[in-house]
Short mmCIF file of C-alpha atoms in Angstrom, two decimals:
data_model
loop_
_atom_site.label_atom_id
_atom_site.label_comp_id
_atom_site.label_asym_id
_atom_site.label_seq_id
_atom_site.Cartn_x
_atom_site.Cartn_y
_atom_site.Cartn_z
CA UNK B 25 30.13 114.03 112.52
CA UNK B 26 33.04 112.31 111.52
CA UNK B 27 35.91 114.44 109.76
CA UNK B 28 39.30 114.15 108.28
CA UNK B 29 42.87 114.75 110.29
CA UNK B 30 45.32 114.68 107.06
CA UNK B 31 49.34 114.49 107.34
CA UNK B 32 50.47 118.08 107.46
CA UNK B 33 52.54 119.73 104.89
CA UNK B 34 56.22 120.07 106.41
CA UNK B 35 58.09 122.30 103.85
CA UNK B 36 57.53 122.91 99.65
CA UNK B 37 59.76 120.46 98.83
CA UNK B 38 58.67 118.16 101.19
CA UNK B 39 56.08 115.24 99.65
CA UNK B 40 56.23 112.64 101.83
CA UNK B 41 56.84 111.89 106.04
CA UNK B 42 56.69 108.78 107.98
CA UNK B 43 54.22 108.75 111.08
CA UNK B 44 56.57 107.76 113.98
CA UNK B 45 54.80 107.95 116.75
CA UNK B 46 51.05 107.65 117.66
CA UNK B 47 50.51 109.70 120.98
CA UNK B 48 46.59 108.49 121.28
CA UNK B 49 45.31 105.42 121.50
CA UNK B 50 42.34 103.82 119.06
CA UNK B 51 39.21 105.11 120.31
CA UNK B 52 40.85 107.52 122.71
CA UNK B 53 38.81 110.87 122.86
CA UNK B 54 41.12 113.90 122.50
CA UNK B 55 41.06 118.28 122.93
CA UNK B 56 40.55 120.29 120.36
CA UNK B 57 44.66 121.24 119.42
CA UNK B 58 45.77 118.34 121.28
CA UNK B 59 49.26 116.82 120.07
CA UNK B 60 47.94 113.08 118.85
CA UNK B 61 50.78 112.08 116.48
CA UNK B 62 54.44 112.89 115.71
CA UNK B 63 55.61 112.91 112.03
CA UNK B 64 59.28 112.85 110.57
CA UNK B 65 60.17 114.39 107.58
CA UNK B 66 63.41 114.47 105.64
CA UNK B 67 64.53 117.62 107.66
CA UNK B 68 62.55 117.55 111.06
CA UNK B 69 59.60 115.91 113.63
CA UNK B 70 56.57 117.76 113.66
CA UNK B 71 53.46 117.39 115.73
CA UNK B 72 49.75 116.82 114.27
CA UNK B 73 47.54 118.17 115.85
CA UNK B 74 43.94 117.54 116.72
CA UNK B 75 41.54 120.52 114.46
CA UNK B 76 38.34 119.24 116.84
CA UNK B 77 37.38 117.57 119.95
CA UNK B 78 35.95 113.93 119.73
CA UNK B 79 36.46 110.03 119.62
CA UNK B 80 39.72 109.60 117.47
CA UNK B 81 39.80 106.57 114.64
CA UNK B 82 43.10 105.69 113.60
CA UNK B 83 43.32 104.23 110.56
CA UNK B 84 47.32 103.78 109.71
CA UNK B 85 50.26 102.35 112.07
CA UNK B 86 53.06 103.68 113.53
CA UNK B 87 56.27 103.74 111.15
CA UNK B 88 53.91 104.07 107.76
CA UNK B 89 55.20 106.22 105.28
CA UNK B 90 52.59 108.75 103.89
CA UNK B 91 52.11 111.51 101.63
CA UNK B 92 50.89 114.92 102.56
CA UNK B 93 47.65 115.49 102.98
CA UNK B 94 46.61 111.64 103.14
CA UNK B 95 43.97 110.85 105.89
CA UNK B 96 45.68 109.51 108.78
CA UNK B 97 42.91 109.14 111.27
CA UNK B 98 39.23 110.49 111.99
CA UNK B 99 37.76 112.39 114.83
CA UNK B 100 34.07 111.92 115.73
CA UNK B 101 32.83 115.33 116.86
CA UNK B 102 29.75 113.53 118.61
CA UNK B 103 31.80 112.29 121.39
CA UNK B 104 33.86 114.95 123.85
CA UNK B 105 35.50 114.50 127.04
CA UNK B 106 32.46 115.85 129.04
CA UNK B 107 29.84 113.48 127.76
CA UNK B 108 32.75 110.61 128.48
CA UNK B 109 33.41 111.30 131.58
CA UNK B 110 29.94 112.54 132.88
CA UNK B 111 29.75 111.26 136.44
CA UNK B 112 26.95 108.65 136.74
CA UNK B 113 24.19 108.85 139.69
CA UNK B 114 25.41 107.37 142.27
CA UNK B 115 22.38 105.17 144.18
CA UNK B 116 22.81 103.85 147.50
CA UNK B 117 21.04 100.76 147.05
CA UNK B 118 23.40 97.97 147.18
CA UNK B 119 21.23 95.86 144.91
CA UNK B 120 21.41 98.61 142.03
CA UNK B 121 25.07 98.84 142.22
CA UNK B 122 25.43 95.31 141.29
CA UNK B 123 22.59 95.43 138.82
CA UNK B 124 24.64 98.63 137.13
CA UNK B 125 27.93 96.47 136.69
CA UNK B 126 26.32 93.66 135.14
CA UNK B 127 24.49 95.63 132.69
CA UNK B 128 27.68 97.59 132.21
CA UNK B 129 29.92 93.81 131.59
CA UNK B 130 26.62 92.67 129.23
CA UNK B 131 26.02 96.09 127.11
CA UNK B 132 29.79 96.31 125.81
CA UNK B 133 29.77 98.43 122.60
CA UNK B 134 30.40 96.45 119.40
CA UNK B 135 32.35 99.97 118.29
CA UNK B 136 34.91 99.30 121.31
CA UNK B 137 35.25 95.04 120.75
CA UNK B 138 36.01 96.63 117.14
CA UNK B 139 38.94 98.95 117.81
CA UNK B 140 40.33 97.14 120.81
CA UNK B 141 44.06 95.43 119.82
CA UNK B 142 43.55 91.94 119.54
CA UNK B 143 45.83 89.25 121.52
CA UNK B 144 46.79 85.66 119.86
CA UNK B 145 49.28 83.25 121.29
CA UNK B 146 50.06 86.58 123.60
CA UNK B 147 51.26 88.65 120.63
CA UNK B 148 49.44 91.98 120.06
CA UNK B 149 48.12 92.33 116.36
CA UNK B 150 46.76 95.74 115.18
CA UNK B 151 43.54 95.67 113.18
CA UNK B 152 45.40 96.63 109.95
CA UNK B 153 47.99 94.23 110.25
CA UNK B 154 45.58 91.66 111.07
CA UNK B 155 43.77 92.40 108.05
CA UNK B 156 46.64 92.15 105.76
CA UNK B 157 47.76 89.19 107.09
CA UNK B 158 44.24 87.46 105.88
CA UNK B 159 44.64 88.63 102.73
CA UNK B 160 48.04 87.49 102.23
CA UNK B 161 47.10 84.06 103.89
CA UNK B 162 50.25 84.85 106.56
CA UNK B 163 50.32 83.62 110.68
CA UNK B 164 51.95 85.00 112.65
CA UNK B 165 55.03 82.58 112.27
CA UNK B 166 55.47 84.01 109.10
CA UNK B 167 56.06 87.17 110.23
CA UNK B 168 58.59 87.22 112.72
CA UNK B 169 59.03 85.24 116.18
CA UNK B 170 60.08 86.95 119.70
CA UNK B 171 57.57 90.44 118.62
CA UNK B 172 55.35 91.30 121.72
CA UNK B 173 53.21 93.86 118.61
CA UNK B 174 52.73 93.20 114.92
CA UNK B 175 52.04 96.26 112.84
CA UNK B 176 50.74 96.60 109.29
CA UNK B 177 54.23 97.88 108.55
CA UNK B 178 55.91 93.88 109.73
CA UNK B 179 53.24 91.87 107.32
CA UNK B 180 54.98 93.63 104.29
CA UNK B 181 58.27 93.18 105.12
CA UNK B 182 57.30 89.82 105.99
CA UNK B 183 55.37 89.32 102.54
CA UNK B 184 58.76 90.60 101.00
CA UNK B 185 61.13 88.29 102.78
CA UNK B 186 59.26 85.36 101.75
CA UNK B 187 59.61 86.60 97.94
CA UNK B 188 63.20 86.43 98.50
CA UNK B 189 65.86 84.29 97.31
CA UNK B 190 66.14 80.93 99.25
CA UNK B 191 69.58 82.40 100.47
CA UNK B 192 67.62 85.03 101.91
CA UNK B 193 64.95 82.70 103.17
CA UNK B 194 67.72 80.85 104.85
CA UNK B 195 69.02 84.10 106.81
CA UNK B 196 65.70 84.69 108.27
CA UNK B 197 64.93 81.13 109.28
CA UNK B 198 68.05 80.84 111.17
CA UNK B 199 67.13 84.86 112.48
CA UNK B 200 64.32 83.00 114.22
CA UNK B 201 66.92 81.02 117.08
CA UNK B 202 66.12 83.47 119.91
CA UNK B 203 70.03 83.11 120.49
CA UNK B 204 70.95 84.43 116.73
CA UNK B 205 68.37 87.21 116.55
CA UNK B 206 67.87 89.73 113.76
CA UNK B 207 66.27 92.99 114.36
CA UNK B 208 65.16 94.49 110.70
CA UNK B 209 63.43 98.31 110.37
CA UNK B 210 63.21 100.55 107.96
CA UNK B 211 65.65 103.90 107.23
CA UNK B 212 63.68 107.11 108.47
CA UNK B 213 63.45 109.85 106.40
CA UNK B 214 65.49 112.08 108.17
CA UNK B 215 68.01 109.24 108.05
CA UNK B 216 67.52 108.80 104.48
CA UNK B 217 67.98 112.57 103.63
CA UNK B 218 70.94 113.01 105.87
CA UNK B 219 72.08 109.90 104.20
CA UNK B 220 71.73 111.52 100.50
CA UNK B 221 73.58 114.39 101.60
CA UNK B 222 76.48 112.75 103.04
CA UNK B 223 76.80 110.82 99.89
CA UNK B 224 75.97 113.83 97.66
CA UNK B 225 79.09 115.98 99.52
CA UNK B 226 81.51 112.70 99.10
CA UNK B 227 80.36 112.34 95.44
CA UNK B 228 79.99 116.12 94.11
CA UNK B 229 83.02 117.96 95.94
CA UNK B 230 86.31 117.46 95.79
CA UNK B 231 87.01 117.14 99.34
CA UNK B 232 90.16 117.32 101.00
CA UNK B 233 91.12 118.05 104.74
CA UNK B 234 93.55 119.87 106.56
CA UNK B 235 94.79 119.40 109.97
CA UNK B 236 96.51 121.55 113.16
CA UNK B 237 96.65 121.36 117.01
CA UNK B 238 95.59 123.71 119.30
CA UNK B 239 96.74 124.28 122.59
CA UNK B 240 93.72 125.24 124.92
CA UNK B 241 95.69 126.76 128.32
CA UNK B 242 94.33 130.12 127.67
CA UNK B 243 90.82 128.95 126.70
CA UNK B 244 90.70 126.74 130.08
CA UNK B 245 92.43 129.69 132.30
CA UNK B 246 89.40 132.05 131.20
CA UNK B 247 86.82 129.34 131.64
CA UNK B 248 88.05 128.55 135.10
CA UNK B 249 88.34 132.08 136.41
CA UNK B 250 85.14 133.55 135.29
CA UNK B 251 82.92 130.57 134.92
CA UNK B 252 80.80 131.13 137.91
CA UNK B 253 80.59 134.82 137.21
CA UNK B 254 79.48 134.35 133.20
CA UNK B 255 77.12 131.96 134.39
CA UNK B 256 75.22 133.92 137.77
CA UNK B 257 75.02 136.76 135.11
CA UNK B 258 73.77 135.19 131.81
CA UNK B 259 72.15 131.80 133.16
CA UNK B 260 74.49 130.04 130.83
CA UNK B 261 77.95 127.96 130.84
CA UNK B 262 81.02 129.69 129.22
CA UNK B 263 81.98 126.56 126.69
CA UNK B 264 84.50 125.60 124.16
CA UNK B 265 81.80 126.29 121.45
CA UNK B 266 81.27 129.92 121.78
CA UNK B 267 85.20 130.34 121.35
CA UNK B 268 85.14 128.17 118.23
CA UNK B 269 82.17 130.12 116.73
CA UNK B 270 83.42 133.69 117.74
CA UNK B 271 87.21 132.25 116.14
CA UNK B 272 85.53 131.21 112.87
CA UNK B 273 83.65 134.16 112.23
CA UNK B 274 87.14 136.10 112.53
CA UNK B 275 88.64 133.36 110.12
CA UNK B 276 86.19 133.45 107.63
CA UNK B 277 86.43 137.43 107.50
CA UNK B 278 89.83 136.87 106.68
CA UNK B 279 88.74 134.19 104.10
CA UNK B 280 85.70 134.97 102.44
CA UNK B 281 86.03 131.84 100.06
CA UNK B 282 85.63 129.36 103.22
CA UNK B 283 82.26 131.31 103.64
CA UNK B 284 81.36 131.04 99.79
CA UNK B 285 79.69 128.07 98.02
CA UNK B 286 79.35 127.11 94.07
CA UNK B 287 75.74 127.39 92.62
CA UNK B 288 76.04 126.55 89.03
CA UNK B 289 79.02 127.96 87.69
CA UNK B 290 79.15 130.92 89.79
CA UNK B 291 80.54 131.37 93.25
CA UNK B 292 78.50 132.83 95.51
CA UNK B 293 79.84 134.56 98.88
CA UNK B 294 77.21 136.04 101.54
CA UNK B 295 78.16 139.28 103.27
CA UNK B 296 76.89 137.28 106.66
CA UNK B 297 78.01 133.94 108.53
CA UNK B 298 74.88 132.04 109.61
CA UNK B 299 76.77 129.34 111.74
CA UNK B 300 75.38 125.64 111.31
CA UNK B 301 76.16 123.48 114.49
CA UNK B 302 75.99 120.10 114.36
CA UNK B 303 73.94 118.28 116.67
CA UNK B 304 73.28 114.59 117.70
CA UNK B 305 69.78 113.68 118.45
CA UNK B 306 68.04 110.56 119.29
CA UNK B 307 66.84 110.53 115.68
CA UNK B 308 70.02 111.43 113.77
CA UNK B 309 72.28 114.34 112.88
CA UNK B 310 70.63 117.54 113.24
CA UNK B 311 72.38 120.96 112.08
CA UNK B 312 70.58 124.11 113.10
CA UNK B 313 71.64 127.33 112.49
CA UNK B 314 72.67 130.43 114.17
CA UNK B 315 71.70 133.37 112.10
CA UNK B 316 74.04 136.69 112.14
CA UNK B 317 76.67 134.97 113.78
CA UNK B 318 79.04 137.65 113.38
CA UNK B 319 76.88 140.20 115.49
CA UNK B 320 76.69 138.17 118.47
CA UNK B 321 78.46 138.20 121.69
CA UNK B 322 79.63 135.15 123.84
CA UNK B 323 76.63 134.70 125.92
CA UNK B 324 74.47 134.97 123.41
CA UNK B 325 76.09 132.17 120.90
CA UNK B 326 75.82 130.09 124.40
CA UNK B 327 72.08 131.11 124.93
CA UNK B 328 71.18 130.10 120.96
CA UNK B 329 73.50 126.72 120.74
CA UNK B 330 71.34 125.78 124.13
CA UNK B 331 68.08 127.10 122.43
CA UNK B 332 68.60 125.15 119.33
CA UNK B 333 69.96 121.96 120.56
CA UNK B 334 67.40 121.91 123.44
CA UNK B 335 64.60 121.74 120.57
CA UNK B 336 66.85 119.77 118.28
CA UNK B 337 67.23 117.13 120.58
CA UNK B 338 62.98 117.06 121.48
CA UNK B 339 62.02 116.72 118.63
CA UNK B 340 60.77 120.40 117.85
CA UNK B 341 63.38 122.17 115.56
CA UNK B 342 61.72 124.06 112.99
CA UNK B 343 62.27 123.51 109.23
CA UNK B 344 63.59 127.32 109.50
CA UNK B 345 66.03 126.74 112.16
CA UNK B 346 67.40 124.05 109.75
CA UNK B 347 67.75 125.69 106.64
CA UNK B 348 70.29 127.70 105.21
CA UNK B 349 73.73 127.79 106.78
CA UNK B 350 76.80 129.35 105.22
CA UNK B 351 79.49 126.84 107.28
CA UNK B 352 79.74 124.30 109.87
CA UNK B 353 81.27 123.48 113.31
CA UNK B 354 81.14 119.91 114.58
CA UNK B 355 82.61 118.70 117.43
CA UNK B 356 83.33 114.71 117.89
CA UNK B 357 85.15 115.86 121.01
CA UNK B 358 82.11 115.22 123.24
CA UNK B 359 82.21 112.14 122.22
CA UNK B 360 85.57 111.21 122.65
CA UNK B 361 86.77 111.43 119.48
CA UNK B 362 90.94 112.64 119.01
CA UNK B 363 90.68 112.91 115.34
CA UNK B 364 88.45 112.66 112.25
CA UNK B 365 87.75 113.62 108.56
CA UNK B 366 84.51 115.94 109.11
CA UNK B 367 82.27 115.51 105.97
CA UNK B 368 80.98 118.89 103.96
CA UNK B 369 77.65 120.04 104.91
CA UNK B 370 76.50 120.39 101.21
CA UNK B 371 76.00 123.05 99.54
CA UNK B 372 78.68 124.86 101.87
CA UNK B 373 82.50 124.58 100.98
CA UNK B 374 83.72 124.40 104.09
CA UNK B 375 83.21 122.21 108.24
CA UNK B 376 85.42 122.83 111.04
CA UNK B 377 85.94 119.76 112.95
CA UNK B 378 86.81 119.95 116.85
CA UNK B 379 87.80 117.03 118.85
CA UNK B 380 88.41 116.25 122.24
CA UNK B 381 91.19 117.84 124.50
CA UNK B 382 94.06 115.92 125.80
CA UNK B 383 97.09 116.58 127.75
CA UNK B 384 100.45 116.12 125.89
CA UNK B 385 103.50 116.78 125.79
CA UNK B 386 104.75 119.46 123.47
CA UNK B 387 107.63 121.75 122.89
CA UNK B 388 107.38 125.05 124.61
CA UNK B 389 110.75 127.39 124.12
CA UNK B 390 112.55 124.69 124.11
CA UNK B 391 111.39 122.81 126.81
CA UNK B 392 108.90 119.74 126.70
CA UNK B 393 106.00 120.89 129.01
CA UNK B 394 102.52 118.78 129.50
CA UNK B 395 99.60 121.26 127.38
CA UNK B 396 95.93 120.58 126.92
CA UNK B 397 95.82 119.99 123.29
CA UNK B 398 93.08 119.96 120.98
CA UNK B 399 93.44 118.36 117.26
CA UNK B 400 91.51 120.27 114.41
CA UNK B 401 90.82 119.39 110.99
CA UNK B 402 88.89 121.83 108.19
CA UNK B 403 87.57 119.60 105.41
CA UNK B 404 87.07 121.85 101.86
CA UNK B 405 85.76 122.04 98.66
CA UNK B 406 89.20 122.19 97.03
CA UNK B 407 87.24 123.37 93.63
CA UNK B 408 86.98 126.99 95.16
CA UNK B 409 89.58 126.84 98.46
CA UNK B 410 93.21 126.00 98.02
CA UNK B 411 95.40 124.22 100.06
CA UNK B 412 96.81 127.50 101.56
CA UNK B 413 94.04 129.35 102.25
CA UNK B 414 92.44 126.06 104.02
CA UNK B 415 96.27 125.96 105.85
CA UNK B 416 95.78 129.72 106.75
CA UNK B 417 92.48 129.61 107.84
CA UNK B 418 93.17 126.81 110.25
CA UNK B 419 96.59 128.77 111.41
CA UNK B 420 94.04 132.00 112.25
CA UNK B 421 91.69 129.36 113.87
CA UNK B 422 94.74 128.24 116.38
CA UNK B 423 96.33 132.03 116.89
CA UNK B 424 92.89 133.14 118.27
CA UNK B 425 92.27 130.08 120.28
CA UNK B 426 95.73 129.89 122.00
CA UNK B 427 95.24 134.37 122.54
CA UNK B 428 91.81 134.80 122.74
CA UNK B 429 92.34 138.83 122.94
CA UNK B 430 93.36 138.89 119.30
CA UNK B 431 89.02 138.07 119.33
CA UNK B 432 88.47 141.80 120.20
CA UNK B 433 90.61 143.12 116.91
CA UNK B 434 89.61 140.56 114.42
CA UNK B 435 91.86 138.33 115.01
CA UNK B 436 95.34 141.24 114.79
CA UNK B 437 97.59 141.60 117.84
CA UNK B 438 95.80 143.99 120.36
CA UNK B 439 99.47 145.68 120.74
CA UNK B 440 99.41 146.57 116.69
CA UNK B 441 96.19 147.87 117.17
CA UNK B 442 97.44 150.29 119.97
CA UNK B 443 99.75 151.80 118.26
CA UNK B 444 98.31 151.97 114.40
CA UNK B 445 99.89 149.15 112.60
#
């Protein structure tokens, strides 16, 4: 029996996905619950699971944009791994062995020939692509020069290019020169969504950015002194991010508007802090969310960041782990960035940007000293956060990073707490 395999729904508001990768080939025998493909929505990458065991028949190419519940392949359950891999009876007769091999070569199933990738002039062409080429009277040279494999998406792209103006055609002709090649590929669903959100943030918010500098001496001393013990006890490294998450939590408590957002004509301020941590992945920027960061210790934060970042980079992050967030931190310093103006993660109202740590000459008690300095930036929505509050927020971040003991007392001086002031 042949069953349909349909595109699953990644979430309520998502209607289209991109089939980014087949994990099996046409005609393969798959097991039940085996991952057979990856689809990418505007928020995450999800697997397609084989509902039954059998022989798979692919009906769409990689890179195709598909609607939710659209059929992507069929599985013929009359085939199975056990029947396909059943060992043949071995005869000791050499003559019988030769006859068997000859019969196998003569009796190659037509079904297998149909499913094979066709090769023309050293370039592989998928069956679906070949069909489209025949319908559009296109040959391989019309598609592109230098490809080793042609898919249906390449055929569609060639048809579009041939219908363009003469100026565009001239560019395509020049691109066929091996020394002056052009690569053109459609934007992924995730990249489209990221682009849309960034433009929305720029066009919707009254975004401004304020800057400050932080002396990282105390944080570096603490990490150097306690790194080994911390790692042995908790199994993760003590990084910079846990210091900034804890400092941001305390600063957000002191400046709740920075943890707010505009919904309609209302200002909504949660009584919790869900901290988004921007992570660069092979598929683009993602922002996993640490839930209830205000309740977490340094070790809890480091473990959760590691877990979420690993899942994001492996394409296994879930929608629930990406949705929401009341405030975001992004660290361009890991890529060597000295200074930047981060874009707000809409509909949030502010984002904290970290940068690289560089030894710089600074004035300390009237003397010039070399200190490890990080520039920090806060981009904020001026519609609900005033310049005074944004500057005060960054000053509180600076105070708590330069004197981490204050994190134990809500950002206040330990001695003041001790004497009751």
